[in-house]
């Protein structure tokens, strides 16, 4: 039987509630909604660590964040690095697939392949290798129609500000990513099935959708920001004025404009994906292609007076996750799945669909049995975390099954508990409500069981232990992986024109 092609589509920083198939009536995502209608929507998908590098490391290796050794972007953590014993593109390459990564990989070194046969990179403004120039920037400079750069509109990579794209639409990185993907499909080895990872740089800020898409949403009613009584802790007047502020109260007009740019960027991605899907249909490959759509993490977009990611809250941690099986595998297919899934489930899913063995290093579970409604035992919840990043107090651990969310902050000892079925945007913190003492205790015990094997002083086996004033939480697995790869990233960093990671 002919092996299926694999198309893995990843957006950057797209929260779960920004697709029509997830119930959003304000946004137009007809192409992804069509894929969802032919496949399965996972309603409780969560990132294991809500920022770019740790989430992508989990996806590419199939390992959880502790075993990749990357617990976030910030205190005590390194870049993705190399030395994974097994990667998704590596296994598929060995299994006879022609593999290609296009767009944002966030690898380090940036030209590392991590199992791909080749990559074509758009790394936004990130320069971490000596003399690195992204493939997108080279193309942009060659084809631009005036004296301007890729973000000369003045909005930074992490800003809450928004405005329309400053250059002709054909130069936008979203267009380049799809154009490059179509070119690969035209030029690939036709004797092999393909694995193509299409990785967009948007809707990550800057919220700079082209004019048509930006103005389309600027004039529409969009969901308002969500605020709980507890959100006031992020009302910090002296911080809000920074154009890259991660917390602080912004005006309704500013939030609406940011959401217009963000929604417009997603609509733009969707329409460009329509071109990619049409190409697959025209060349007869569509029905024999596994399509997976997801994102690395979300974006708070002003909810609870927060921006960007690294938080356990729904806007930051809850992600879209859609799987469309090849046509010959869609028998007895479930349209909606509510079991909790995460990014390290993608590797075993792809390998099972491709008929390949799953390495023992993989921590994830194939979601194929859930799609096919097989009677299997599934995990009870997702355990996620992020190191200290914008603020030491924000270092967090979280658990969720999609119905409940428990969050613990090791630096302060603060806990939060939310009933997501009744309070889907976490506006009512139940941690001090005596009616939920049993639920709080059970979730706390669940986290103790997760953390106890790490033996880092986070728990004494009976209680969680606050780490105020202590050093960052670090996984020993990172150092071990780098040493096995014989790669010293600190030495490499000193030898290069390394810049700070763009979150």
Coordinates of C-alpha atoms in Angstrom, one line a residue:
X1 CA 0.0 0.0 0.0
X2 CA 1.2 3.5 -0.9
X3 CA 2.6 5.3 2.2
X4 CA 0.7 8.5 3.1
X5 CA 2.2 11.9 2.7
X6 CA 2.5 14.0 5.9
X7 CA 1.7 17.7 6.0
X8 CA 2.3 19.2 9.5
X9 CA 1.1 22.8 9.7
X10 CA 2.2 24.9 12.7
X11 CA 1.3 28.5 13.4
X12 CA 3.2 30.6 15.9
X13 CA 1.4 31.8 19.0
X14 CA -2.2 31.0 17.9
X15 CA -4.7 30.5 20.8
X16 CA -7.3 27.7 20.5
X17 CA -10.4 29.9 20.2
X18 CA -9.4 31.6 16.9
X19 CA -10.9 29.2 14.4
X20 CA -14.5 28.8 13.2
X21 CA -14.4 25.1 14.0
X22 CA -13.7 26.0 17.7
X23 CA -16.8 28.1 17.8
X24 CA -15.5 31.5 16.9
X25 CA -18.1 33.3 14.8
X26 CA -16.0 36.5 14.4
X27 CA -13.2 35.0 12.4
X28 CA -13.2 33.6 8.8
X29 CA -11.1 30.4 8.6
X30 CA -12.9 28.5 5.8
X31 CA -10.0 26.4 4.7
X32 CA -9.0 25.1 8.1
X33 CA -12.7 24.7 9.0
X34 CA -13.0 22.5 5.9
X35 CA -10.0 20.4 6.9
X36 CA -11.7 20.1 10.4
X37 CA -15.0 19.0 8.8
X38 CA -13.1 16.1 7.0
X39 CA -11.1 15.2 10.1
X40 CA -11.1 15.4 13.9
X41 CA -11.1 18.5 16.2
X42 CA -9.3 18.0 19.5
X43 CA -11.0 20.3 22.0
X44 CA -8.6 19.9 24.9
X45 CA -5.1 20.3 23.4
X46 CA -2.5 22.1 25.5
X47 CA 1.1 23.0 25.1
X48 CA 3.5 21.4 27.5
X49 CA 5.4 24.6 27.9
X50 CA 3.9 27.8 26.5
X51 CA 6.8 29.4 24.6
X52 CA 8.4 28.7 21.3
X53 CA 11.6 26.7 22.0
X54 CA 10.3 24.2 24.6
X55 CA 7.0 23.5 22.8
X56 CA 8.8 22.9 19.5
X57 CA 11.4 20.7 21.1
X58 CA 8.6 18.5 22.5
X59 CA 6.9 18.3 19.1
X60 CA 10.0 17.4 17.1
X61 CA 11.3 14.8 19.7
X62 CA 8.0 13.3 21.0
X63 CA 9.4 13.8 24.5
X64 CA 7.9 15.8 27.4
X65 CA 9.5 19.0 28.5
X66 CA 11.5 17.4 31.4
X67 CA 13.1 14.9 29.0
X68 CA 14.0 17.4 26.3
X69 CA 15.6 19.4 29.1
X70 CA 14.0 22.7 28.1
X71 CA 11.4 24.0 30.6
X72 CA 10.8 27.4 28.9
X73 CA 12.6 30.3 27.5
X74 CA 14.3 32.1 30.4
X75 CA 16.0 31.4 33.7
X76 CA 18.4 28.5 33.6
X77 CA 17.3 27.2 30.1
X78 CA 19.3 26.8 26.9
X79 CA 18.2 27.0 23.3
X80 CA 16.9 23.9 21.5
X81 CA 20.2 22.5 20.6
X82 CA 20.8 19.1 18.9
X83 CA 21.5 15.6 20.0
X84 CA 18.0 14.2 20.2
X85 CA 18.3 10.5 19.9
X86 CA 15.2 10.4 17.7
X87 CA 13.2 13.2 15.9
X88 CA 10.1 13.1 13.9
X89 CA 11.7 14.2 10.6
X90 CA 14.7 11.9 11.4
X91 CA 12.5 8.8 11.8
X92 CA 10.6 9.6 8.6
X93 CA 13.8 10.3 6.7
X94 CA 15.1 6.9 7.7
X95 CA 11.8 5.4 6.8
X96 CA 11.9 6.5 3.1
X97 CA 10.3 10.0 3.3
X98 CA 11.6 13.1 1.6
X99 CA 11.5 15.6 4.5
X100 CA 11.5 19.4 4.4
X101 CA 11.0 22.1 7.0
X102 CA 9.8 25.5 5.8
X103 CA 9.4 28.6 7.9
X104 CA 10.2 29.1 11.6
X105 CA 12.1 26.1 13.1
X106 CA 13.7 27.9 16.1
X107 CA 16.6 25.4 15.9
X108 CA 20.0 26.2 17.4
X109 CA 22.4 26.4 15.6
X110 CA 19.9 27.9 13.2
X111 CA 21.1 25.8 10.3
X112 CA 20.9 22.5 12.3
X113 CA 18.6 20.0 10.5
X114 CA 17.4 17.8 13.4
X115 CA 16.5 15.0 11.0
X116 CA 15.2 17.0 8.1
X117 CA 16.8 16.5 4.7
X118 CA 16.7 20.3 4.3
X119 CA 15.1 23.5 5.7
X120 CA 14.1 26.8 4.3
X121 CA 14.0 29.3 7.1
X122 CA 12.1 32.4 8.2
X123 CA 13.4 33.2 11.7
X124 CA 11.8 36.6 12.0
X125 CA 14.5 38.9 13.4
X126 CA 16.4 36.2 15.1
X127 CA 20.2 36.0 14.4
X128 CA 22.0 33.4 16.5
X129 CA 24.5 31.9 14.1
X130 CA 27.6 33.7 12.8
X131 CA 26.6 35.6 9.6
X132 CA 23.2 34.0 9.6
X133 CA 20.7 35.5 7.1
X134 CA 17.3 33.7 6.8
X135 CA 16.1 32.5 3.5
X136 CA 13.1 34.7 3.8
X137 CA 15.1 37.8 4.4
X138 CA 17.3 37.0 1.4
X139 CA 14.2 36.6 -0.7
X140 CA 12.6 39.8 0.7
X141 CA 15.7 41.9 0.0
X142 CA 15.9 40.6 -3.5
X143 CA 12.2 41.3 -4.3
X144 CA 11.3 44.3 -2.3
X145 CA 10.0 47.4 -4.2
X146 CA 11.6 50.1 -2.1
X147 CA 14.1 51.0 0.6
X148 CA 12.5 49.3 3.6
X149 CA 13.2 46.3 5.9
X150 CA 11.0 43.4 7.1
X151 CA 9.5 45.3 10.1
X152 CA 10.1 49.0 9.2
X153 CA 6.5 49.7 10.2
X154 CA 7.9 50.2 13.7
X155 CA 6.1 47.5 15.6
X156 CA 8.4 45.1 17.4
X157 CA 8.3 41.3 17.5
X158 CA 6.7 41.2 21.0
X159 CA 4.7 44.4 21.0
X160 CA 1.0 44.7 21.9
X161 CA 0.8 47.5 19.2
X162 CA -0.7 46.7 15.8
X163 CA -1.0 48.2 12.3
X164 CA -1.3 47.0 8.7
X165 CA 1.7 45.5 6.9
X166 CA 3.9 48.2 5.5
X167 CA 5.0 46.4 2.3
X168 CA 3.2 44.9 -0.7
X169 CA 1.2 41.8 0.4
X170 CA 3.3 39.4 -1.8
X171 CA 6.3 40.2 0.4
X172 CA 4.6 39.1 3.7
X173 CA 6.2 36.1 5.3
X174 CA 2.9 34.2 5.2
X175 CA 2.8 34.4 1.4
X176 CA 6.5 33.4 1.2
X177 CA 5.9 30.3 3.5
X178 CA 3.1 29.0 1.3
X179 CA 4.9 29.9 -2.0
X180 CA 8.0 28.0 -0.8
X181 CA 5.9 25.0 0.3
X182 CA 4.3 24.8 -3.1
X183 CA 7.7 25.0 -4.8
X184 CA 8.9 22.1 -2.6
X185 CA 5.9 20.0 -3.7
X186 CA 6.7 20.7 -7.3
X187 CA 10.4 19.9 -7.0
X188 CA 10.4 17.0 -4.4
X189 CA 11.5 13.5 -5.2
X190 CA 8.3 12.0 -6.6
X191 CA 9.4 8.4 -5.9
X192 CA 9.1 9.0 -2.2
X193 CA 6.2 10.1 0.1
X194 CA 6.8 13.6 1.6
X195 CA 6.9 15.0 5.1
X196 CA 6.5 18.7 4.9
X197 CA 6.4 20.9 8.0
X198 CA 4.9 24.3 7.1
X199 CA 5.7 26.6 10.0
X200 CA 4.3 30.2 9.9
X201 CA 5.9 33.2 11.7
X202 CA 2.4 34.6 12.4
X203 CA 0.0 35.4 14.1
X204 CA 2.9 36.0 16.6
X205 CA 3.4 39.7 16.9
X206 CA 3.9 42.1 15.2
X207 CA 0.2 42.1 14.6
X208 CA 0.7 43.3 11.0
X209 CA -1.8 41.6 8.7
X210 CA -2.0 43.1 5.2
X211 CA -4.4 45.9 4.7
X212 CA -7.3 43.8 3.4
X213 CA -7.3 41.5 6.4
X214 CA -6.4 44.1 9.0
X215 CA -9.2 46.5 8.0
X216 CA -11.7 43.6 7.7
X217 CA -11.4 42.9 11.4
X218 CA -10.9 46.5 12.6
X219 CA -14.5 47.2 11.6
X220 CA -15.9 43.9 13.1
X221 CA -17.2 43.1 16.6
X222 CA -14.5 40.9 18.2
X223 CA -14.5 39.1 21.5
X224 CA -13.8 41.4 24.5
X225 CA -10.9 40.9 26.8
X226 CA -11.6 38.5 29.7
X227 CA -11.0 39.8 33.3
X228 CA -11.3 38.1 36.6
X229 CA -11.2 39.8 40.0
X230 CA -7.7 38.4 40.4
X231 CA -6.5 40.1 37.2
X232 CA -5.8 43.3 39.1
X233 CA -2.4 41.9 40.1
X234 CA -1.3 42.6 36.5
X235 CA -2.5 46.2 36.6
X236 CA 1.0 47.7 36.9
X237 CA 0.9 51.3 35.6
X238 CA 4.6 51.9 35.4
X239 CA 5.1 48.8 33.2
X240 CA 2.1 49.2 30.8
X241 CA 3.8 52.0 28.9
X242 CA 6.5 49.9 27.4
X243 CA 5.7 49.0 23.8
X244 CA 6.7 45.4 24.6
X245 CA 4.9 45.3 28.0
X246 CA 3.8 41.8 29.1
X247 CA 1.3 43.1 31.6
X248 CA -0.7 46.2 32.3
X249 CA -4.1 47.7 31.4
X250 CA -4.5 48.8 27.8
X251 CA -7.5 50.7 26.4
X252 CA -10.4 48.9 24.7
X253 CA -9.3 50.6 21.4
X254 CA -5.8 49.3 21.7
X255 CA -6.9 45.8 22.5
X256 CA -9.4 45.8 19.6
X257 CA -6.7 47.0 17.2
X258 CA -4.3 44.2 18.4
X259 CA -7.1 41.6 18.0
X260 CA -7.9 43.0 14.5
X261 CA -4.2 42.5 13.5
X262 CA -4.1 39.1 15.1
X263 CA -7.4 37.9 13.6
X264 CA -6.4 39.3 10.3
X265 CA -3.1 37.4 10.4
X266 CA -4.9 34.1 11.0
X267 CA -7.4 34.8 8.2
X268 CA -4.5 35.6 5.9
X269 CA -2.8 32.3 6.9
X270 CA -6.0 30.4 6.2
X271 CA -6.5 31.9 2.7
X272 CA -2.9 31.1 1.8
X273 CA -3.3 27.6 3.1
X274 CA -6.2 27.3 0.7
X275 CA -3.7 27.7 -2.2
X276 CA -1.6 24.9 -0.7
X277 CA -4.6 22.6 -0.3
X278 CA -5.7 23.3 -3.9
X279 CA -2.2 22.4 -5.2
X280 CA -2.5 19.0 -3.4
X281 CA -5.9 18.4 -4.8
X282 CA -4.8 19.3 -8.4
X283 CA -1.8 16.9 -8.3
X284 CA -3.9 14.1 -6.8
X285 CA -2.0 14.0 -3.5
X286 CA -4.7 15.4 -1.2
X287 CA -6.6 12.2 -0.4
X288 CA -3.4 10.4 0.5
X289 CA -2.1 13.0 2.8
X290 CA -2.3 13.2 6.6
X291 CA -2.8 16.8 7.6
X292 CA -2.2 18.0 11.1
X293 CA -2.7 21.6 12.2
X294 CA -1.6 23.1 15.5
X295 CA 0.3 25.9 17.2
X296 CA 3.2 26.0 19.7
X297 CA 1.2 28.0 22.2
X298 CA -1.3 30.9 22.4
X299 CA -1.4 34.6 23.1
X300 CA -3.2 36.3 26.0
X301 CA -4.2 39.3 23.8
X302 CA -5.0 41.5 26.9
X303 CA -7.0 38.8 28.8
X304 CA -6.4 39.3 32.5
X305 CA -4.2 42.3 31.7
X306 CA -1.6 40.0 30.1
X307 CA 0.1 39.8 26.7
X308 CA 2.1 37.1 24.9
X309 CA 2.6 33.7 26.5
X310 CA 4.5 31.7 29.1
X311 CA 1.4 31.5 31.3
X312 CA -0.8 28.6 32.2
X313 CA -4.0 30.4 31.4
X314 CA -6.2 29.3 28.5
X315 CA -5.2 32.1 26.1
X316 CA -1.6 31.1 26.5
X317 CA -1.6 27.3 27.0
X318 CA -4.7 26.0 25.1
X319 CA -3.9 25.4 21.4
X320 CA -5.7 24.3 18.3
X321 CA -5.2 20.7 17.2
X322 CA -6.8 19.3 14.1
X323 CA -6.1 15.9 12.4
X324 CA -7.3 14.9 9.0
X325 CA -6.4 11.3 8.2
X326 CA -5.8 10.1 4.6
X327 CA -9.2 9.2 3.0
X328 CA -8.7 5.5 3.2
X329 CA -8.3 5.7 7.0
X330 CA -11.4 7.7 7.9
X331 CA -13.8 4.8 8.7
X332 CA -15.4 5.0 12.1
X333 CA -13.8 8.4 12.6
X334 CA -14.7 10.6 15.5
X335 CA -15.4 14.3 14.6
X336 CA -14.7 15.6 18.1
X337 CA -12.3 14.4 20.8
X338 CA -12.3 15.7 24.3
X339 CA -9.4 13.7 25.9
X340 CA -6.4 15.9 26.8
X341 CA -3.7 15.9 24.2
X342 CA -0.4 17.7 23.7
X343 CA 2.3 18.5 21.2
X344 CA 4.5 15.4 22.0
X345 CA 1.6 13.3 20.9
X346 CA 2.2 14.4 17.3
X347 CA 5.3 12.3 16.7
X348 CA 3.8 8.9 17.7
X349 CA 0.6 9.8 15.8
X350 CA 2.4 10.5 12.5
X351 CA 4.6 7.4 12.9
X352 CA 1.7 5.2 13.5
X353 CA -0.2 6.5 10.5
X354 CA 3.0 6.1 8.4
X355 CA 3.3 2.5 9.6
X356 CA 6.6 3.1 11.3
X357 CA 7.8 2.0 14.8
X358 CA 7.7 4.5 17.7
X359 CA 11.0 4.9 19.5
X360 CA 11.1 4.1 23.2
X361 CA 12.3 7.7 23.9
X362 CA 8.9 9.0 22.9
X363 CA 6.7 10.1 25.8
X364 CA 3.7 11.0 23.7
X365 CA 0.7 8.8 22.8
X366 CA -0.6 8.3 19.3
X367 CA -4.1 10.0 19.0
X368 CA -5.1 7.6 16.2
X369 CA -7.0 5.3 18.6
X370 CA -9.0 8.3 19.8
X371 CA -9.9 9.3 16.3
X372 CA -10.9 5.7 15.5
X373 CA -12.8 5.3 18.7
X374 CA -10.8 2.4 20.0
X375 CA -11.3 1.3 23.6
X376 CA -8.0 2.4 25.1
X377 CA -6.8 3.9 28.4
X378 CA -5.8 7.5 28.1
X379 CA -4.0 10.0 30.3
X380 CA -6.0 11.8 33.0
X381 CA -4.5 15.3 32.4
X382 CA -1.7 17.3 30.8
X383 CA 1.2 18.5 33.0
X384 CA 2.7 21.8 31.7
X385 CA 5.2 24.3 33.1
X386 CA 7.3 27.3 32.3
X387 CA 10.5 28.7 33.9
X388 CA 10.8 32.2 35.2
X389 CA 10.7 34.5 32.2
X390 CA 9.2 38.0 32.3
X391 CA 9.1 37.8 36.1
X392 CA 10.4 35.3 38.6
X393 CA 7.1 35.1 40.3
X394 CA 5.5 33.8 37.0
X395 CA 7.5 30.5 37.1
X396 CA 4.6 28.0 37.1
X397 CA 3.4 24.4 37.0
X398 CA 0.0 23.5 35.8
X399 CA -2.3 20.5 35.3
X400 CA -5.5 20.3 33.2
X401 CA -7.9 17.8 31.8
X402 CA -9.8 20.4 29.9
X403 CA -12.5 20.5 32.6
X404 CA -10.4 21.8 35.5
X405 CA -7.2 23.8 35.6
X406 CA -4.8 23.8 38.6
X407 CA -1.8 26.2 38.7
X408 CA 1.0 26.4 41.2
X409 CA 3.7 29.1 41.4
X410 CA 6.9 27.6 43.0
X411 CA 8.4 31.0 43.8
X412 CA 5.5 32.3 45.8
X413 CA 3.5 29.2 46.7
X414 CA 0.4 30.8 45.1
X415 CA -2.2 28.4 43.8
X416 CA -5.2 28.8 41.4
X417 CA -8.1 26.5 40.6
X418 CA -10.6 27.0 37.8
X419 CA -13.7 25.1 36.7
X420 CA -13.3 25.4 32.9
X421 CA -16.7 23.9 32.2
X422 CA -18.4 26.7 34.0
X423 CA -15.7 29.3 33.6
X424 CA -13.9 28.7 30.3
X425 CA -11.7 31.9 30.5
X426 CA -10.7 31.5 34.2
X427 CA -12.4 34.6 35.6
X428 CA -13.3 33.0 38.9
X429 CA -10.4 31.6 41.0
X430 CA -11.9 28.9 43.3
X431 CA -8.7 28.3 45.3
X432 CA -10.2 29.9 48.5
X433 CA -13.7 28.6 48.0
X434 CA -14.3 25.9 50.7
X435 CA -16.8 24.2 48.4
X436 CA -13.9 23.0 46.2
X437 CA -11.4 21.9 48.9
X438 CA -11.6 18.3 47.7
X439 CA -10.9 19.2 44.1
X440 CA -8.0 21.4 45.2
X441 CA -6.5 18.7 47.3
X442 CA -6.8 16.1 44.5
X443 CA -5.1 18.4 41.9
X444 CA -2.4 19.3 44.4
X445 CA -1.7 15.6 45.0
X446 CA -1.6 15.0 41.3
X447 CA 1.1 17.6 40.9
X448 CA 3.1 16.2 43.8
X449 CA 3.1 12.8 42.0
X450 CA 4.4 14.5 38.9
X451 CA 7.2 16.4 40.6
X452 CA 8.3 13.9 43.2
X453 CA 10.5 11.8 40.8
X454 CA 12.5 14.9 39.9
X455 CA 13.9 15.2 43.4
X456 CA 14.5 18.9 43.2
X457 CA 12.9 19.9 46.5
X458 CA 9.7 21.0 44.8
X459 CA 7.8 18.5 47.1
X460 CA 8.5 16.5 50.2
X461 CA 6.1 13.8 49.0
X462 CA 3.2 15.1 51.1
X463 CA 3.1 18.9 50.3
X464 CA 4.4 21.2 47.6
X465 CA 7.4 23.2 48.7
X466 CA 7.7 26.9 47.8
X467 CA 11.1 27.8 46.3
X468 CA 11.3 31.5 47.1
X469 CA 14.9 32.7 46.7
X470 CA 16.2 29.5 45.2
X471 CA 17.8 29.0 41.8
X472 CA 15.8 28.2 38.6
X473 CA 14.3 24.8 38.0
X474 CA 16.6 23.0 35.6
X475 CA 16.3 19.5 34.0
X476 CA 19.6 17.5 34.0
X477 CA 18.5 16.0 30.7
X478 CA 19.5 19.1 28.7
X479 CA 23.2 18.9 29.8
X480 CA 23.2 15.2 29.2
X481 CA 21.8 15.6 25.7
X482 CA 24.3 18.3 24.8
X483 CA 27.2 16.3 26.1
X484 CA 26.2 13.3 24.1
X485 CA 26.0 15.5 21.0
X486 CA 29.5 17.0 21.8
X487 CA 28.0 20.4 21.4
X488 CA 28.8 23.3 23.8
X489 CA 26.2 25.9 23.1
X490 CA 27.8 28.5 25.5
X491 CA 31.0 28.2 23.6
X492 CA 29.2 28.5 20.4
X493 CA 27.3 31.5 21.7
X494 CA 30.5 33.3 22.6
X495 CA 32.0 32.6 19.2
X496 CA 28.9 34.0 17.3
X497 CA 27.1 37.3 17.0
X498 CA 24.4 35.8 19.2
X499 CA 21.4 37.9 20.1
X500 CA 18.7 37.5 22.7
X501 CA 16.0 35.0 21.7
X502 CA 12.8 36.7 20.4
X503 CA 10.0 35.2 22.4

